[in-house]
Coordinates of C-alpha atoms and ligand atoms in Angstrom, one line a residue:
M28 CA 178.8 139.3 111.9
P29 CA 178.2 135.7 111.8
S30 CA 181.2 133.6 111.3
I31 CA 182.0 131.5 108.3
K32 CA 181.1 128.5 110.3
E33 CA 177.6 129.7 111.0
N34 CA 177.2 130.9 107.4
L35 CA 178.1 127.5 106.0
E36 CA 175.7 125.8 108.5
L37 CA 172.9 128.1 107.3
V38 CA 173.7 127.6 103.5
R39 CA 173.8 123.8 104.0
E40 CA 170.7 123.8 105.7
N41 CA 169.0 126.0 103.2
I42 CA 170.3 123.8 100.5
A43 CA 168.9 120.6 102.2
N44 CA 165.4 122.3 102.9
A45 CA 165.4 123.5 99.3
A46 CA 166.1 120.1 98.0
L47 CA 163.4 118.4 100.1
K48 CA 160.8 121.1 99.1
Y49 CA 161.2 120.3 95.6
G50 CA 161.4 116.5 96.0
R51 CA 165.2 116.0 95.7
K52 CA 167.7 114.6 98.0
A53 CA 170.0 117.0 100.0
D54 CA 172.9 114.9 98.8
D55 CA 172.2 115.7 95.1
V56 CA 173.1 119.3 95.5
K57 CA 176.8 119.9 96.0
L58 CA 178.1 123.1 97.5
L59 CA 181.1 125.0 95.9
A60 CA 182.1 127.8 98.2
V61 CA 183.4 130.7 96.1
S62 CA 186.5 132.1 97.8
K63 CA 187.4 134.8 95.1
T64 CA 188.9 137.8 96.7
F65 CA 189.0 136.3 100.1
P66 CA 192.2 135.2 101.7
A67 CA 193.5 131.7 102.1
S68 CA 192.7 132.0 105.8
D69 CA 189.1 132.2 105.2
V70 CA 189.3 129.1 102.8
A71 CA 191.2 127.1 105.7
E72 CA 188.3 128.2 108.1
A73 CA 185.6 126.8 105.7
F74 CA 187.8 123.8 105.1
A75 CA 188.0 123.2 108.9
C76 CA 184.1 122.9 108.9
G77 CA 184.4 120.1 106.3
Q78 CA 184.1 122.1 103.1
T79 CA 186.3 120.7 100.5
L80 CA 184.9 122.0 97.1
F81 CA 186.1 125.7 96.3
G82 CA 185.5 127.9 93.4
E83 CA 187.9 130.7 92.0
N84 CA 187.0 132.9 89.0
R85 CA 190.5 133.8 88.1
V86 CA 193.4 131.6 87.4
Q87 CA 196.0 133.9 89.0
E88 CA 194.2 134.0 92.2
L89 CA 193.8 130.1 92.2
E90 CA 197.5 129.7 91.6
L91 CA 198.4 131.9 94.5
K92 CA 195.9 130.5 97.0
A93 CA 196.1 126.8 96.2
P94 CA 199.6 126.2 97.4
L95 CA 198.8 127.7 100.9
L96 CA 196.0 125.3 101.5
P97 CA 195.4 121.6 102.1
S98 CA 195.8 119.4 99.1
E99 CA 192.5 117.6 99.8
I100 CA 190.8 120.8 98.5
R101 CA 189.1 120.4 94.9
W102 CA 189.5 123.6 93.1
H103 CA 186.8 124.6 90.4
L104 CA 187.5 127.4 88.1
I105 CA 184.2 129.2 87.4
G106 CA 185.2 132.6 85.8
H107 CA 185.5 133.3 82.2
L108 CA 188.7 131.8 80.7
Q109 CA 190.8 133.2 77.8
S110 CA 192.6 130.5 75.9
N111 CA 196.0 131.8 76.7
K112 CA 195.5 130.9 80.3
A113 CA 194.0 127.4 79.4
K114 CA 197.4 125.6 80.3
K115 CA 197.6 127.1 83.8
A116 CA 193.8 126.6 84.4
A117 CA 194.1 122.9 83.4
L118 CA 197.1 122.4 85.8
S119 CA 195.4 124.1 88.9
A120 CA 191.7 123.1 88.7
C121 CA 189.9 119.9 88.7
T122 CA 186.8 121.1 87.0
I123 CA 186.3 124.3 84.8
H124 CA 182.8 125.5 84.8
S125 CA 183.3 128.2 82.0
V126 CA 184.3 126.7 78.8
D127 CA 182.7 128.4 75.8
S128 CA 185.1 127.9 72.8
E129 CA 186.6 125.1 70.7
K130 CA 190.1 126.8 70.9
L131 CA 189.9 126.6 74.7
I132 CA 188.6 122.9 74.6
E133 CA 191.7 122.1 72.4
K134 CA 194.2 123.8 74.6
L135 CA 192.8 122.2 77.7
S136 CA 193.0 118.7 76.2
K137 CA 196.3 119.1 75.0
T138 CA 197.6 120.3 78.5
V139 CA 195.9 117.4 80.3
L140 CA 197.0 114.7 77.7
E141 CA 200.7 115.9 78.1
A142 CA 200.4 116.1 81.9
G143 CA 198.7 112.9 82.3
L144 CA 195.8 114.6 84.1
A145 CA 192.1 114.4 83.9
L146 CA 189.8 117.3 83.6
D147 CA 186.0 117.8 84.0
I148 CA 184.7 120.7 82.0
M149 CA 181.3 122.4 81.7
L150 CA 179.9 124.5 79.0
E151 CA 178.9 128.1 80.1
V152 CA 175.6 128.9 78.7
N153 CA 174.0 132.4 78.4
V154 CA 170.4 131.5 77.8
T155 CA 169.2 135.0 78.7
D156 CA 171.1 136.3 75.7
E157 CA 172.9 139.0 77.8
D158 CA 175.8 141.1 76.2
S159 CA 177.3 141.6 79.5
K160 CA 177.7 137.9 80.0
S161 CA 180.0 135.4 78.4
G162 CA 179.0 131.9 77.5
L163 CA 177.2 130.2 74.7
R164 CA 173.9 131.7 73.4
S165 CA 172.4 129.7 70.6
E166 CA 171.2 126.2 70.8
S167 CA 173.0 125.2 67.7
D168 CA 176.4 126.6 69.3
I169 CA 175.9 124.8 72.4
L170 CA 175.1 121.4 70.8
R171 CA 178.1 121.8 68.4
L172 CA 180.5 122.6 71.3
A173 CA 179.0 119.8 73.2
E174 CA 179.7 117.4 70.3
I175 CA 183.4 118.7 70.2
A176 CA 184.0 118.5 73.8
I177 CA 182.5 114.8 74.0
A178 CA 184.8 113.7 71.1
T179 CA 187.8 115.5 72.7
K180 CA 190.4 113.2 74.6
G181 CA 191.5 113.9 78.1
I182 CA 188.6 115.9 79.1
R183 CA 185.2 114.9 80.2
L184 CA 182.0 117.0 79.7
T185 CA 180.2 116.8 83.0
G186 CA 177.6 119.6 82.8
L187 CA 176.3 123.0 81.8
M188 CA 176.8 126.1 83.8
T189 CA 174.9 129.3 83.9
M190 CA 174.4 132.6 85.7
A191 CA 170.9 134.0 85.9
E192 CA 170.1 137.7 85.4
L193 CA 170.8 139.7 88.5
D194 CA 167.4 141.5 88.7
A195 CA 165.2 138.6 87.7
T196 CA 162.0 137.8 89.2
E197 CA 161.3 134.4 90.8
K198 CA 159.5 133.2 87.9
R199 CA 162.2 134.5 85.6
L200 CA 164.8 132.6 87.4
R201 CA 162.8 129.5 87.4
E202 CA 162.4 129.8 83.6
T203 CA 166.0 130.5 83.1
F204 CA 167.2 127.5 85.1
S205 CA 164.7 125.2 83.4
M206 CA 165.8 126.3 79.9
V207 CA 169.4 125.0 81.0
R208 CA 168.0 121.7 82.4
T209 CA 166.2 121.3 79.1
L210 CA 169.2 121.9 77.0
R211 CA 171.1 119.4 79.2
D212 CA 168.4 116.7 78.6
K213 CA 168.8 117.5 74.9
I214 CA 172.5 117.0 74.8
E215 CA 172.1 113.7 76.6
R216 CA 169.4 112.5 74.0
E217 CA 171.2 113.9 70.9
F218 CA 174.5 112.1 71.9
S219 CA 173.5 109.4 74.0
I220 CA 175.5 110.1 77.0
T221 CA 175.0 111.1 80.5
I222 CA 175.6 114.9 81.6
P223 CA 175.1 114.7 85.5
E224 CA 175.9 118.2 86.6
L225 CA 174.0 121.3 86.5
S226 CA 176.2 124.3 87.8
M227 CA 173.4 126.9 88.7
G228 CA 172.5 128.9 91.6
M229 CA 174.3 131.8 93.5
S230 CA 173.8 133.3 97.0
S231 CA 170.7 135.2 95.8
D232 CA 168.9 132.4 93.7
Y233 CA 170.1 129.1 94.7
E234 CA 166.7 127.9 96.0
Q235 CA 165.1 128.5 92.4
A236 CA 168.2 126.7 90.9
I237 CA 167.6 123.7 93.2
A238 CA 163.9 123.7 92.3
E239 CA 165.0 123.5 88.6
G240 CA 167.6 120.6 89.0
S241 CA 170.8 122.2 90.0
T242 CA 173.5 119.9 91.2
I243 CA 176.3 122.3 92.2
V244 CA 175.3 125.7 93.7
R245 CA 178.1 128.3 93.6
I246 CA 178.1 130.4 96.8
G247 CA 180.2 133.1 97.8
T248 CA 178.8 136.2 99.6
A249 CA 176.4 134.0 101.8
I250 CA 179.4 132.2 103.1
F251 CA 182.1 134.7 103.2
G252 CA 180.3 138.0 103.2
G253 CA 180.5 140.9 100.9
R254 CA 183.4 141.3 98.5
D255 CA 185.7 144.2 98.2
Y256 CA 187.0 144.3 94.6
T257 CA 189.5 147.3 95.5
I258 CA 192.1 145.2 97.3
Ligands
LIG476 C1 181.3 135.2 92.2 C2 180.6 134.2 91.4 C3 179.6 133.3 92.2 C4 179.1 133.5 93.6 O1 178.4 134.7 93.8 P1 177.6 135.1 95.1 O2 176.6 136.0 94.7 O3 178.7 135.9 95.9 O4 177.2 133.8 95.8 C5 179.0 132.3 91.4 N1 179.5 132.1 90.2 C6 180.2 132.8 89.5 C7 180.6 132.4 88.1 C8 180.9 133.9 90.1 O5 181.9 134.8 89.5

């Protein structure tokens, strides 16, 4: 089995090649290593290879892992977040990719203002309208929540996040990611602000996401291997 180091090198190379292929700079695409279900020792191994951005999808797991690891690590929360966990999330992550309600925005803002922290957030969008997935579906909901996020103190709306369908064709993946980019452009125009990030692309579809403008790819399996959810 290849090591985490070898996997990381391969993923970085693939990201750079995809960026080049689609006329972008390799530096414009950040790699978020998704370490959910993997032990702190695996994170430490990736960190030793220069990886500093890590993603977890549950607050509880993040709270257990982060104290065991170097403070230089930047933790992003990428999984669906209930508003009753907002406080813990805001205190343990620097960026939350999965914001999808006004209530959550309010709670995150309250927490960071009280704690004197700053928090970057992204809105999770479900442009393929799948029931199995969380995230905002209609354009009007997305624009409404973007407006609220922009006006809320303590938090900064930096991007949109999406997950594509699992069994999508290459064409469908490109369409999905392109819809998210178009939405981002629309928010930028509508509210005259810059929304720099598009969090799109996972182990199986990051090339297509990079082709459509992704700035953060969230990669778990291709770095750490298959996950065992039974532990
Ligand atoms: C687990 C997860 C990923 C990583 O998925 P892989 O297919 O293992 O690369 C990316 N994004 C989210 C939201 C996840 O929950």
